[in-house]
PDB file of C-alpha atoms in Angstrom:
ATOM      1  CA  UNK A 229     -39.700 -94.826 -21.077  1.00  0.00           C
ATOM      2  CA  UNK A 230     -38.034 -91.902 -22.793  1.00  0.00           C
ATOM      3  CA  UNK A 231     -39.132 -92.537 -26.383  1.00  0.00           C
ATOM      4  CA  UNK A 232     -42.687 -92.438 -27.663  1.00  0.00           C
ATOM      5  CA  UNK A 233     -44.216 -95.643 -28.899  1.00  0.00           C
ATOM      6  CA  UNK A 234     -43.992 -94.393 -32.488  1.00  0.00           C
ATOM      7  CA  UNK A 235     -40.196 -94.364 -32.144  1.00  0.00           C
ATOM      8  CA  UNK A 236     -39.952 -97.830 -30.604  1.00  0.00           C
ATOM      9  CA  UNK A 237     -41.920-100.342 -32.667  1.00  0.00           C
ATOM     10  CA  UNK A 238     -43.692-103.215 -30.986  1.00  0.00           C
ATOM     11  CA  UNK A 239     -42.141-106.568 -31.812  1.00  0.00           C
ATOM     12  CA  UNK A 240     -43.509-107.624 -35.225  1.00  0.00           C
ATOM     13  CA  UNK A 241     -44.421-111.132 -34.028  1.00  0.00           C
ATOM     14  CA  UNK A 242     -47.395-111.617 -31.732  1.00  0.00           C
ATOM     15  CA  UNK A 243     -46.194-112.995 -28.398  1.00  0.00           C
ATOM     16  CA  UNK A 244     -49.588-112.615 -26.711  1.00  0.00           C
ATOM     17  CA  UNK A 245     -50.323-116.322 -26.236  1.00  0.00           C
ATOM     18  CA  UNK A 246     -46.839-117.120 -24.932  1.00  0.00           C
ATOM     19  CA  UNK A 247     -46.951-114.066 -22.675  1.00  0.00           C
ATOM     20  CA  UNK A 248     -50.256-115.192 -21.179  1.00  0.00           C
ATOM     21  CA  UNK A 249     -48.897-118.691 -20.557  1.00  0.00           C
ATOM     22  CA  UNK A 250     -45.913-117.202 -18.747  1.00  0.00           C
ATOM     23  CA  UNK A 251     -48.165-114.980 -16.625  1.00  0.00           C
ATOM     24  CA  UNK A 252     -50.313-117.960 -15.601  1.00  0.00           C
ATOM     25  CA  UNK A 253     -47.127-119.902 -14.682  1.00  0.00           C
ATOM     26  CA  UNK A 254     -47.860-122.544 -17.288  1.00  0.00           C
ATOM     27  CA  UNK A 255     -44.125-122.975 -17.909  1.00  0.00           C
ATOM     28  CA  UNK A 256     -43.013-122.535 -14.316  1.00  0.00           C
ATOM     29  CA  UNK A 257     -42.977-120.194 -11.305  1.00  0.00           C
ATOM     30  CA  UNK A 258     -41.673-116.653 -10.939  1.00  0.00           C
ATOM     31  CA  UNK A 259     -38.624-115.912  -8.829  1.00  0.00           C
ATOM     32  CA  UNK A 260     -38.630-113.421  -5.952  1.00  0.00           C
ATOM     33  CA  UNK A 261     -37.824-110.583  -8.366  1.00  0.00           C
ATOM     34  CA  UNK A 262     -40.742-111.432 -10.646  1.00  0.00           C
ATOM     35  CA  UNK A 263     -38.753-113.091 -13.440  1.00  0.00           C
ATOM     36  CA  UNK A 264     -40.164-116.284 -14.983  1.00  0.00           C
ATOM     37  CA  UNK A 265     -38.527-119.677 -14.587  1.00  0.00           C
ATOM     38  CA  UNK A 266     -39.186-122.859 -16.552  1.00  0.00           C
ATOM     39  CA  UNK A 267     -39.912-126.097 -14.697  1.00  0.00           C
ATOM     40  CA  UNK A 268     -38.512-128.574 -17.204  1.00  0.00           C
ATOM     41  CA  UNK A 269     -39.531-131.690 -15.303  1.00  0.00           C
ATOM     42  CA  UNK A 270     -43.165-130.569 -15.351  1.00  0.00           C
ATOM     43  CA  UNK A 271     -42.927-129.361 -18.946  1.00  0.00           C
ATOM     44  CA  UNK A 272     -41.411-132.595 -20.233  1.00  0.00           C
ATOM     45  CA  UNK A 273     -43.841-134.752 -18.241  1.00  0.00           C
ATOM     46  CA  UNK A 274     -46.772-132.846 -19.735  1.00  0.00           C
ATOM     47  CA  UNK A 275     -45.416-133.557 -23.220  1.00  0.00           C
ATOM     48  CA  UNK A 276     -44.659-137.234 -22.445  1.00  0.00           C
ATOM     49  CA  UNK A 277     -40.903-136.703 -22.798  1.00  0.00           C
ATOM     50  CA  UNK A 278     -38.989-139.193 -20.680  1.00  0.00           C
ATOM     51  CA  UNK A 279     -35.612-138.371 -19.175  1.00  0.00           C
ATOM     52  CA  UNK A 280     -33.280-139.765 -16.551  1.00  0.00           C
ATOM     53  CA  UNK A 281     -32.930-137.868 -13.303  1.00  0.00           C
ATOM     54  CA  UNK A 282     -34.239-134.459 -12.358  1.00  0.00           C
ATOM     55  CA  UNK A 283     -33.617-131.480 -14.640  1.00  0.00           C
ATOM     56  CA  UNK A 284     -35.116-128.851 -12.361  1.00  0.00           C
ATOM     57  CA  UNK A 285     -36.191-125.251 -12.784  1.00  0.00           C
ATOM     58  CA  UNK A 286     -34.091-122.847 -14.839  1.00  0.00           C
ATOM     59  CA  UNK A 287     -33.953-119.347 -16.242  1.00  0.00           C
ATOM     60  CA  UNK A 288     -34.364-119.725 -19.997  1.00  0.00           C
ATOM     61  CA  UNK A 289     -33.280-116.844 -22.271  1.00  0.00           C
ATOM     62  CA  UNK A 290     -36.051-117.463 -24.813  1.00  0.00           C
ATOM     63  CA  UNK A 291     -38.782-117.449 -22.156  1.00  0.00           C
ATOM     64  CA  UNK A 292     -37.318-114.327 -20.552  1.00  0.00           C
ATOM     65  CA  UNK A 293     -37.200-112.587 -23.935  1.00  0.00           C
ATOM     66  CA  UNK A 294     -40.835-113.425 -24.680  1.00  0.00           C
ATOM     67  CA  UNK A 295     -41.774-112.141 -21.223  1.00  0.00           C
ATOM     68  CA  UNK A 296     -39.907-108.894 -21.909  1.00  0.00           C
ATOM     69  CA  UNK A 297     -41.438-108.427 -25.360  1.00  0.00           C
ATOM     70  CA  UNK A 298     -44.908-109.162 -23.994  1.00  0.00           C
ATOM     71  CA  UNK A 299     -44.449-106.515 -21.322  1.00  0.00           C
ATOM     72  CA  UNK A 300     -43.038-104.127 -23.920  1.00  0.00           C
ATOM     73  CA  UNK A 301     -46.178-104.486 -26.022  1.00  0.00           C
ATOM     74  CA  UNK A 302     -48.299-103.797 -22.953  1.00  0.00           C
ATOM     75  CA  UNK A 303     -46.352-100.731 -21.831  1.00  0.00           C
ATOM     76  CA  UNK A 304     -46.566 -99.274 -25.334  1.00  0.00           C
ATOM     77  CA  UNK A 305     -50.347 -99.414 -25.104  1.00  0.00           C
ATOM     78  CA  UNK A 306     -51.013 -98.871 -21.399  1.00  0.00           C
ATOM     79  CA  UNK A 307     -47.981 -96.875 -20.206  1.00  0.00           C
ATOM     80  CA  UNK A 308     -48.118 -98.573 -16.804  1.00  0.00           C
ATOM     81  CA  UNK A 309     -44.975 -98.574 -14.664  1.00  0.00           C
ATOM     82  CA  UNK A 310     -45.400-102.292 -13.918  1.00  0.00           C
ATOM     83  CA  UNK A 311     -44.879-103.272 -17.564  1.00  0.00           C
ATOM     84  CA  UNK A 312     -41.945-100.874 -17.959  1.00  0.00           C
ATOM     85  CA  UNK A 313     -40.292-102.246 -14.822  1.00  0.00           C
ATOM     86  CA  UNK A 314     -40.722-105.863 -15.902  1.00  0.00           C
ATOM     87  CA  UNK A 315     -39.322-105.114 -19.356  1.00  0.00           C
ATOM     88  CA  UNK A 316     -36.274-103.375 -17.932  1.00  0.00           C
ATOM     89  CA  UNK A 317     -35.627-106.112 -15.372  1.00  0.00           C
ATOM     90  CA  UNK A 318     -35.311-108.677 -18.140  1.00  0.00           C
ATOM     91  CA  UNK A 319     -33.049-106.388 -20.184  1.00  0.00           C
ATOM     92  CA  UNK A 320     -30.842-105.957 -17.119  1.00  0.00           C
ATOM     93  CA  UNK A 321     -30.827-109.741 -16.635  1.00  0.00           C
ATOM     94  CA  UNK A 322     -29.435-110.123 -20.146  1.00  0.00           C
ATOM     95  CA  UNK A 323     -26.665-107.675 -19.277  1.00  0.00           C
ATOM     96  CA  UNK A 324     -25.806-109.455 -16.042  1.00  0.00           C
ATOM     97  CA  UNK A 325     -25.745-113.019 -17.339  1.00  0.00           C
ATOM     98  CA  UNK A 326     -24.101-112.575 -20.729  1.00  0.00           C
ATOM     99  CA  UNK A 327     -20.776-114.413 -20.746  1.00  0.00           C
ATOM    100  CA  UNK A 328     -17.776-114.699 -23.057  1.00  0.00           C
ATOM    101  CA  UNK A 329     -15.865-117.938 -22.605  1.00  0.00           C
ATOM    102  CA  UNK A 330     -14.635-118.763 -26.123  1.00  0.00           C
ATOM    103  CA  UNK A 331     -13.853-115.411 -27.761  1.00  0.00           C
ATOM    104  CA  UNK A 332     -16.812-115.747 -30.118  1.00  0.00           C
ATOM    105  CA  UNK A 333     -18.960-113.029 -28.570  1.00  0.00           C
ATOM    106  CA  UNK A 334     -21.355-112.701 -25.654  1.00  0.00           C
ATOM    107  CA  UNK A 335     -23.734-115.600 -25.071  1.00  0.00           C
ATOM    108  CA  UNK A 336     -26.356-116.881 -22.658  1.00  0.00           C
ATOM    109  CA  UNK A 337     -25.798-120.421 -21.438  1.00  0.00           C
ATOM    110  CA  UNK A 338     -28.371-123.197 -21.232  1.00  0.00           C
ATOM    111  CA  UNK A 339     -27.259-125.525 -18.438  1.00  0.00           C
ATOM    112  CA  UNK A 340     -29.851-128.251 -18.884  1.00  0.00           C
ATOM    113  CA  UNK A 341     -30.351-131.127 -21.350  1.00  0.00           C
ATOM    114  CA  UNK A 342     -33.046-131.470 -24.006  1.00  0.00           C
ATOM    115  CA  UNK A 343     -33.748-135.223 -23.814  1.00  0.00           C
ATOM    116  CA  UNK A 344     -36.158-135.258 -26.766  1.00  0.00           C
ATOM    117  CA  UNK A 345     -33.507-133.856 -29.133  1.00  0.00           C
ATOM    118  CA  UNK A 346     -30.250-135.217 -30.561  1.00  0.00           C
ATOM    119  CA  UNK A 347     -27.150-134.694 -28.431  1.00  0.00           C
ATOM    120  CA  UNK A 348     -26.319-130.984 -28.466  1.00  0.00           C
ATOM    121  CA  UNK A 349     -22.853-129.565 -29.004  1.00  0.00           C
ATOM    122  CA  UNK A 350     -21.527-127.962 -25.832  1.00  0.00           C
ATOM    123  CA  UNK A 351     -20.261-124.388 -25.770  1.00  0.00           C
ATOM    124  CA  UNK A 352     -18.555-125.091 -22.455  1.00  0.00           C
ATOM    125  CA  UNK A 353     -18.826-128.342 -20.462  1.00  0.00           C
ATOM    126  CA  UNK A 354     -22.434-128.834 -19.410  1.00  0.00           C
ATOM    127  CA  UNK A 355     -23.892-125.909 -21.367  1.00  0.00           C
ATOM    128  CA  UNK A 356     -25.039-125.108 -24.898  1.00  0.00           C
ATOM    129  CA  UNK A 357     -26.050-121.920 -26.703  1.00  0.00           C
ATOM    130  CA  UNK A 358     -28.862-121.075 -29.105  1.00  0.00           C
ATOM    131  CA  UNK A 359     -29.153-118.748 -32.099  1.00  0.00           C
ATOM    132  CA  UNK A 360     -32.821-118.196 -31.266  1.00  0.00           C
ATOM    133  CA  UNK A 361     -31.960-117.095 -27.734  1.00  0.00           C
ATOM    134  CA  UNK A 362     -29.262-114.766 -29.053  1.00  0.00           C
ATOM    135  CA  UNK A 363     -31.579-113.172 -31.612  1.00  0.00           C
ATOM    136  CA  UNK A 364     -34.516-112.730 -29.255  1.00  0.00           C
ATOM    137  CA  UNK A 365     -32.247-111.185 -26.632  1.00  0.00           C
ATOM    138  CA  UNK A 366     -31.026-108.709 -29.258  1.00  0.00           C
ATOM    139  CA  UNK A 367     -34.629-107.746 -30.047  1.00  0.00           C
ATOM    140  CA  UNK A 368     -35.113-107.010 -26.336  1.00  0.00           C
ATOM    141  CA  UNK A 369     -31.830-105.135 -25.980  1.00  0.00           C
ATOM    142  CA  UNK A 370     -32.288-102.804 -28.961  1.00  0.00           C
ATOM    143  CA  UNK A 371     -35.680-101.790 -27.583  1.00  0.00           C
ATOM    144  CA  UNK A 372     -34.190-101.299 -24.131  1.00  0.00           C
ATOM    145  CA  UNK A 373     -31.494 -99.087 -25.653  1.00  0.00           C
ATOM    146  CA  UNK A 374     -34.128 -96.941 -27.370  1.00  0.00           C
ATOM    147  CA  UNK A 375     -36.322 -96.821 -24.279  1.00  0.00           C
ATOM    148  CA  UNK A 376     -33.729 -96.038 -21.625  1.00  0.00           C
ATOM    149  CA  UNK A 377     -30.821 -94.546 -23.608  1.00  0.00           C
ATOM    150  CA  UNK A 378     -28.339 -96.875 -21.907  1.00  0.00           C
ATOM    151  CA  UNK A 379     -25.434 -97.694 -24.215  1.00  0.00           C
ATOM    152  CA  UNK A 380     -24.668-100.951 -22.419  1.00  0.00           C
ATOM    153  CA  UNK A 381     -27.829-102.440 -23.920  1.00  0.00           C
ATOM    154  CA  UNK A 382     -26.655-101.735 -27.463  1.00  0.00           C
ATOM    155  CA  UNK A 383     -23.154-103.014 -26.725  1.00  0.00           C
ATOM    156  CA  UNK A 384     -24.608-106.208 -25.287  1.00  0.00           C
ATOM    157  CA  UNK A 385     -26.682-106.645 -28.460  1.00  0.00           C
ATOM    158  CA  UNK A 386     -23.553-106.224 -30.591  1.00  0.00           C
ATOM    159  CA  UNK A 387     -21.702-108.857 -28.583  1.00  0.00           C
ATOM    160  CA  UNK A 388     -24.691-111.200 -28.795  1.00  0.00           C
ATOM    161  CA  UNK A 389     -24.532-111.135 -32.592  1.00  0.00           C
ATOM    162  CA  UNK A 390     -20.856-112.058 -32.859  1.00  0.00           C
ATOM    163  CA  UNK A 391     -21.559-115.831 -32.545  1.00  0.00           C
ATOM    164  CA  UNK A 392     -23.532-115.546 -35.815  1.00  0.00           C
ATOM    165  CA  UNK A 393     -20.136-115.313 -37.525  1.00  0.00           C
ATOM    166  CA  UNK A 394     -18.838-118.585 -36.044  1.00  0.00           C
ATOM    167  CA  UNK A 395     -19.650-122.214 -36.699  1.00  0.00           C
ATOM    168  CA  UNK A 396     -21.540-124.323 -34.170  1.00  0.00           C
ATOM    169  CA  UNK A 397     -18.349-126.413 -34.067  1.00  0.00           C
ATOM    170  CA  UNK A 398     -16.255-123.413 -33.015  1.00  0.00           C
ATOM    171  CA  UNK A 399     -18.333-121.738 -30.307  1.00  0.00           C
ATOM    172  CA  UNK A 400     -20.842-120.041 -32.588  1.00  0.00           C
ATOM    173  CA  UNK A 401     -24.432-120.639 -33.687  1.00  0.00           C
ATOM    174  CA  UNK A 402     -24.062-120.784 -37.492  1.00  0.00           C
ATOM    175  CA  UNK A 403     -23.928-123.763 -39.815  1.00  0.00           C
ATOM    176  CA  UNK A 404     -22.116-123.284 -43.110  1.00  0.00           C
ATOM    177  CA  UNK A 405     -24.072-124.216 -46.225  1.00  0.00           C
ATOM    178  CA  UNK A 406     -22.621-124.435 -49.750  1.00  0.00           C
ATOM    179  CA  UNK A 407     -22.055-121.222 -51.712  1.00  0.00           C
ATOM    180  CA  UNK A 408     -20.992-119.230 -48.641  1.00  0.00           C
ATOM    181  CA  UNK A 409     -24.461-119.341 -47.082  1.00  0.00           C
ATOM    182  CA  UNK A 410     -25.340-119.709 -43.390  1.00  0.00           C
ATOM    183  CA  UNK A 411     -28.169-121.204 -41.367  1.00  0.00           C
ATOM    184  CA  UNK A 412     -28.552-120.135 -37.736  1.00  0.00           C
ATOM    185  CA  UNK A 413     -29.121-123.061 -35.388  1.00  0.00           C
ATOM    186  CA  UNK A 414     -31.543-122.930 -32.474  1.00  0.00           C
ATOM    187  CA  UNK A 415     -30.151-126.247 -31.236  1.00  0.00           C
ATOM    188  CA  UNK A 416     -26.474-126.907 -32.123  1.00  0.00           C
ATOM    189  CA  UNK A 417     -26.162-130.536 -33.193  1.00  0.00           C
ATOM    190  CA  UNK A 418     -24.213-132.697 -35.618  1.00  0.00           C
ATOM    191  CA  UNK A 419     -25.733-133.370 -38.117  1.00  0.00           C
ATOM    192  CA  UNK A 420     -27.512-130.013 -37.880  1.00  0.00           C
ATOM    193  CA  UNK A 421     -31.194-129.813 -36.980  1.00  0.00           C
ATOM    194  CA  UNK A 422     -32.106-126.734 -39.052  1.00  0.00           C
ATOM    195  CA  UNK A 423     -35.092-125.577 -36.946  1.00  0.00           C
ATOM    196  CA  UNK A 424     -37.009-123.018 -38.999  1.00  0.00           C
ATOM    197  CA  UNK A 425     -38.599-120.828 -36.334  1.00  0.00           C
ATOM    198  CA  UNK A 426     -35.321-120.590 -34.408  1.00  0.00           C
ATOM    199  CA  UNK A 427     -33.408-119.468 -37.490  1.00  0.00           C
ATOM    200  CA  UNK A 428     -36.056-116.870 -38.334  1.00  0.00           C
ATOM    201  CA  UNK A 429     -36.155-115.426 -34.801  1.00  0.00           C
ATOM    202  CA  UNK A 430     -32.356-115.166 -34.877  1.00  0.00           C
ATOM    203  CA  UNK A 431     -32.341-113.473 -38.290  1.00  0.00           C
ATOM    204  CA  UNK A 432     -35.033-111.061 -37.140  1.00  0.00           C
ATOM    205  CA  UNK A 433     -32.908-109.962 -34.186  1.00  0.00           C
ATOM    206  CA  UNK A 434     -29.972-109.350 -36.520  1.00  0.00           C
ATOM    207  CA  UNK A 435     -32.198-107.394 -38.913  1.00  0.00           C
ATOM    208  CA  UNK A 436     -33.507-105.174 -36.122  1.00  0.00           C
ATOM    209  CA  UNK A 437     -29.985-104.425 -34.912  1.00  0.00           C
ATOM    210  CA  UNK A 438     -28.839-103.474 -38.411  1.00  0.00           C
ATOM    211  CA  UNK A 439     -31.744-101.048 -38.674  1.00  0.00           C
ATOM    212  CA  UNK A 440     -30.092 -98.818 -36.076  1.00  0.00           C
ATOM    213  CA  UNK A 441     -26.373 -99.676 -36.351  1.00  0.00           C
ATOM    214  CA  UNK A 442     -24.093 -99.735 -39.391  1.00  0.00           C
ATOM    215  CA  UNK A 443     -21.856-102.792 -39.150  1.00  0.00           C
ATOM    216  CA  UNK A 444     -20.293-104.044 -42.376  1.00  0.00           C
ATOM    217  CA  UNK A 445     -19.246-107.422 -40.983  1.00  0.00           C
ATOM    218  CA  UNK A 446     -22.688-108.199 -39.559  1.00  0.00           C
ATOM    219  CA  UNK A 447     -24.357-106.879 -42.717  1.00  0.00           C
ATOM    220  CA  UNK A 448     -22.397-109.469 -44.713  1.00  0.00           C
ATOM    221  CA  UNK A 449     -23.426-112.170 -42.258  1.00  0.00           C
ATOM    222  CA  UNK A 450     -27.041-111.037 -42.635  1.00  0.00           C
ATOM    223  CA  UNK A 451     -26.926-111.502 -46.402  1.00  0.00           C
ATOM    224  CA  UNK A 452     -25.434-114.978 -45.977  1.00  0.00           C
ATOM    225  CA  UNK A 453     -28.165-115.846 -43.478  1.00  0.00           C
ATOM    226  CA  UNK A 454     -30.931-114.627 -45.787  1.00  0.00           C
ATOM    227  CA  UNK A 455     -29.428-116.647 -48.632  1.00  0.00           C
ATOM    228  CA  UNK A 456     -29.291-119.745 -46.424  1.00  0.00           C
ATOM    229  CA  UNK A 457     -32.941-119.419 -45.425  1.00  0.00           C
ATOM    230  CA  UNK A 458     -33.880-118.820 -49.056  1.00  0.00           C
ATOM    231  CA  UNK A 459     -32.056-121.985 -50.107  1.00  0.00           C
ATOM    232  CA  UNK A 460     -33.520-124.288 -47.455  1.00  0.00           C
ATOM    233  CA  UNK A 461     -37.027-122.815 -47.272  1.00  0.00           C
ATOM    234  CA  UNK A 462     -38.531-125.063 -49.997  1.00  0.00           C
ATOM    235  CA  UNK A 463     -37.467-128.113 -47.992  1.00  0.00           C
ATOM    236  CA  UNK A 464     -39.783-127.066 -45.132  1.00  0.00           C
ATOM    237  CA  UNK A 465     -42.784-127.183 -47.491  1.00  0.00           C
ATOM    238  CA  UNK A 466     -45.250-130.072 -47.134  1.00  0.00           C
ATOM    239  CA  UNK A 467     -48.039-128.916 -49.436  1.00  0.00           C
ATOM    240  CA  UNK A 468     -50.454-128.652 -46.502  1.00  0.00           C
ATOM    241  CA  UNK A 469     -48.274-127.127 -43.776  1.00  0.00           C
ATOM    242  CA  UNK A 470     -44.619-126.846 -42.836  1.00  0.00           C
ATOM    243  CA  UNK A 471     -41.875-128.771 -41.085  1.00  0.00           C
ATOM    244  CA  UNK A 472     -40.479-127.773 -37.702  1.00  0.00           C
ATOM    245  CA  UNK A 473     -36.975-128.997 -38.558  1.00  0.00           C
ATOM    246  CA  UNK A 474     -35.151-130.799 -41.359  1.00  0.00           C
ATOM    247  CA  UNK A 475     -33.198-133.430 -39.408  1.00  0.00           C
ATOM    248  CA  UNK A 476     -36.135-135.216 -37.796  1.00  0.00           C
ATOM    249  CA  UNK A 477     -38.632-133.738 -40.275  1.00  0.00           C
ATOM    250  CA  UNK A 478     -41.110-133.058 -37.490  1.00  0.00           C
ATOM    251  CA  UNK A 479     -44.424-131.708 -38.720  1.00  0.00           C
ATOM    252  CA  UNK A 480     -44.949-128.224 -37.281  1.00  0.00           C
ATOM    253  CA  UNK A 481     -48.149-128.115 -35.260  1.00  0.00           C
ATOM    254  CA  UNK A 482     -50.721-125.411 -35.990  1.00  0.00           C
ATOM    255  CA  UNK A 483     -49.127-122.982 -33.550  1.00  0.00           C
ATOM    256  CA  UNK A 484     -45.651-123.359 -35.008  1.00  0.00           C
ATOM    257  CA  UNK A 485     -46.988-123.203 -38.559  1.00  0.00           C
ATOM    258  CA  UNK A 486     -48.741-119.917 -37.786  1.00  0.00           C
ATOM    259  CA  UNK A 487     -45.487-118.706 -36.220  1.00  0.00           C
ATOM    260  CA  UNK A 488     -43.634-119.559 -39.449  1.00  0.00           C
ATOM    261  CA  UNK A 489     -46.179-117.484 -41.360  1.00  0.00           C
ATOM    262  CA  UNK A 490     -45.680-114.476 -39.073  1.00  0.00           C
ATOM    263  CA  UNK A 491     -41.895-114.737 -39.037  1.00  0.00           C
ATOM    264  CA  UNK A 492     -41.545-115.045 -42.805  1.00  0.00           C
ATOM    265  CA  UNK A 493     -43.846-112.082 -43.288  1.00  0.00           C
ATOM    266  CA  UNK A 494     -41.954-109.904 -40.786  1.00  0.00           C
ATOM    267  CA  UNK A 495     -38.504-110.839 -42.077  1.00  0.00           C
ATOM    268  CA  UNK A 496     -39.687-110.609 -45.666  1.00  0.00           C
ATOM    269  CA  UNK A 497     -40.810-107.033 -45.098  1.00  0.00           C
ATOM    270  CA  UNK A 498     -37.618-105.999 -43.309  1.00  0.00           C
ATOM    271  CA  UNK A 499     -35.333-107.637 -45.867  1.00  0.00           C
ATOM    272  CA  UNK A 500     -37.531-107.024 -48.929  1.00  0.00           C
ATOM    273  CA  UNK A 501     -37.455-110.764 -49.612  1.00  0.00           C
ATOM    274  CA  UNK A 502     -40.282-111.518 -52.030  1.00  0.00           C
ATOM    275  CA  UNK A 503     -39.848-115.276 -51.660  1.00  0.00           C
ATOM    276  CA  UNK A 504     -40.355-115.058 -47.895  1.00  0.00           C
ATOM    277  CA  UNK A 505     -43.503-112.990 -48.379  1.00  0.00           C
ATOM    278  CA  UNK A 506     -44.880-115.332 -51.040  1.00  0.00           C
ATOM    279  CA  UNK A 507     -44.220-118.401 -48.892  1.00  0.00           C
ATOM    280  CA  UNK A 508     -45.824-116.719 -45.894  1.00  0.00           C
ATOM    281  CA  UNK A 509     -48.947-115.947 -47.906  1.00  0.00           C
ATOM    282  CA  UNK A 510     -49.147-119.458 -49.362  1.00  0.00           C
ATOM    283  CA  UNK A 511     -48.681-121.112 -45.981  1.00  0.00           C
ATOM    284  CA  UNK A 512     -51.331-118.851 -44.487  1.00  0.00           C
ATOM    285  CA  UNK A 513     -53.874-120.155 -47.011  1.00  0.00           C
ATOM    286  CA  UNK A 514     -53.219-123.726 -45.871  1.00  0.00           C
ATOM    287  CA  UNK A 515     -54.902-122.921 -42.573  1.00  0.00           C
ATOM    288  CA  UNK A 516     -57.965-121.682 -44.469  1.00  0.00           C
ATOM    289  CA  UNK A 517     -58.491-124.989 -46.282  1.00  0.00           C
ATOM    290  CA  UNK A 518     -60.364-127.714 -44.426  1.00  0.00           C
ATOM    291  CA  UNK A 519     -58.720-130.410 -46.552  1.00  0.00           C
ATOM    292  CA  UNK A 520     -55.196-129.108 -45.941  1.00  0.00           C
ATOM    293  CA  UNK A 521     -55.890-128.658 -42.223  1.00  0.00           C
ATOM    294  CA  UNK A 522     -56.998-132.289 -42.062  1.00  0.00           C
ATOM    295  CA  UNK A 523     -53.902-133.468 -43.950  1.00  0.00           C
ATOM    296  CA  UNK A 524     -51.731-131.425 -41.602  1.00  0.00           C
ATOM    297  CA  UNK A 525     -53.431-132.866 -38.524  1.00  0.00           C
ATOM    298  CA  UNK A 526     -53.073-136.455 -39.763  1.00  0.00           C
ATOM    299  CA  UNK A 527     -49.415-135.974 -40.705  1.00  0.00           C
ATOM    300  CA  UNK A 528     -48.666-134.409 -37.331  1.00  0.00           C
ATOM    301  CA  UNK A 529     -50.270-137.323 -35.476  1.00  0.00           C
ATOM    302  CA  UNK A 530     -48.523-139.909 -37.656  1.00  0.00           C
ATOM    303  CA  UNK A 531     -45.139-138.304 -36.998  1.00  0.00           C
ATOM    304  CA  UNK A 532     -45.824-138.268 -33.244  1.00  0.00           C
ATOM    305  CA  UNK A 533     -46.761-141.971 -33.261  1.00  0.00           C
ATOM    306  CA  UNK A 534     -43.618-142.926 -35.184  1.00  0.00           C
ATOM    307  CA  UNK A 535     -41.502-140.879 -32.793  1.00  0.00           C
ATOM    308  CA  UNK A 536     -43.129-142.469 -29.749  1.00  0.00           C
ATOM    309  CA  UNK A 537     -42.450-145.926 -31.157  1.00  0.00           C
ATOM    310  CA  UNK A 538     -38.777-145.026 -31.582  1.00  0.00           C
ATOM    311  CA  UNK A 539     -38.508-143.983 -27.935  1.00  0.00           C
ATOM    312  CA  UNK A 540     -40.601-146.946 -26.702  1.00  0.00           C
ATOM    313  CA  UNK A 541     -39.511-149.920 -28.855  1.00  0.00           C
ATOM    314  CA  UNK A 542     -41.234-152.401 -26.525  1.00  0.00           C
ATOM    315  CA  UNK A 543     -44.576-151.247 -27.874  1.00  0.00           C
ATOM    316  CA  UNK A 544     -43.689-152.540 -31.337  1.00  0.00           C
ATOM    317  CA  UNK A 545     -43.935-156.165 -30.197  1.00  0.00           C
ATOM    318  CA  UNK A 546     -46.902-155.733 -27.884  1.00  0.00           C
TER     319      UNK A 546
END
């Protein structure tokens, strides 16, 4: 890579655990070029998610981005060609497979269902898009631009952020809140799901892009996004943990809760958002309390049981 590691910061969120799971093929196999795939049939079966038919194995932008960022962290520390090559291969994949079908910017399509979620709004027939995928791809692309001085990476990042300006009903990934605020949707649905980690990953990608590029339109979107997160953030509070989303009100497991803590801290620092930092600190203390950890565990299990009963109504009468 052309820049020193001091000029290209490591991603502010730890992706070590996810990176290791990808390397051990926990999500799925690698293709012939060494890029990770996700075996959704195996993944859903492991998590007791029932679905009709075979979903198959797919390239998933989020998994690819985590793989790239994990390799980027390694090549910053070890300077091995293997990690550099893997990182660049994913960045090049994002260039190759970015599409524009609705004049709302460049997107990456997900051509598989998510049977455990509400019906998702389609970007084109048979495919949906995700704010989280867009934001994570941008975080990869801005680092690739710095590392390899290839302008196409930065242009791809710019195009990837355009859907942040459009509603999920119009080919974008944003949901309009009152008072001209926005929430970025990991899973586009109606009513909206409002998944916290997805919105934060998306906002982080936008923040990192605006650190190196002046763009008045995207800067305005960024402020609307921050305001939207600020408005909805108290609704994710449980008093002992956090919620994964607001539509189903799923209790975030320990891993997702810790991810919320990291994301709020990183975005709070970048945006100088004191409320994000304070919430991050408060939520971090929940994991240090045995009582709150127990409450969190019980609430998580209770939610899972209720959800399972909804999907398996026959059990109610047995």
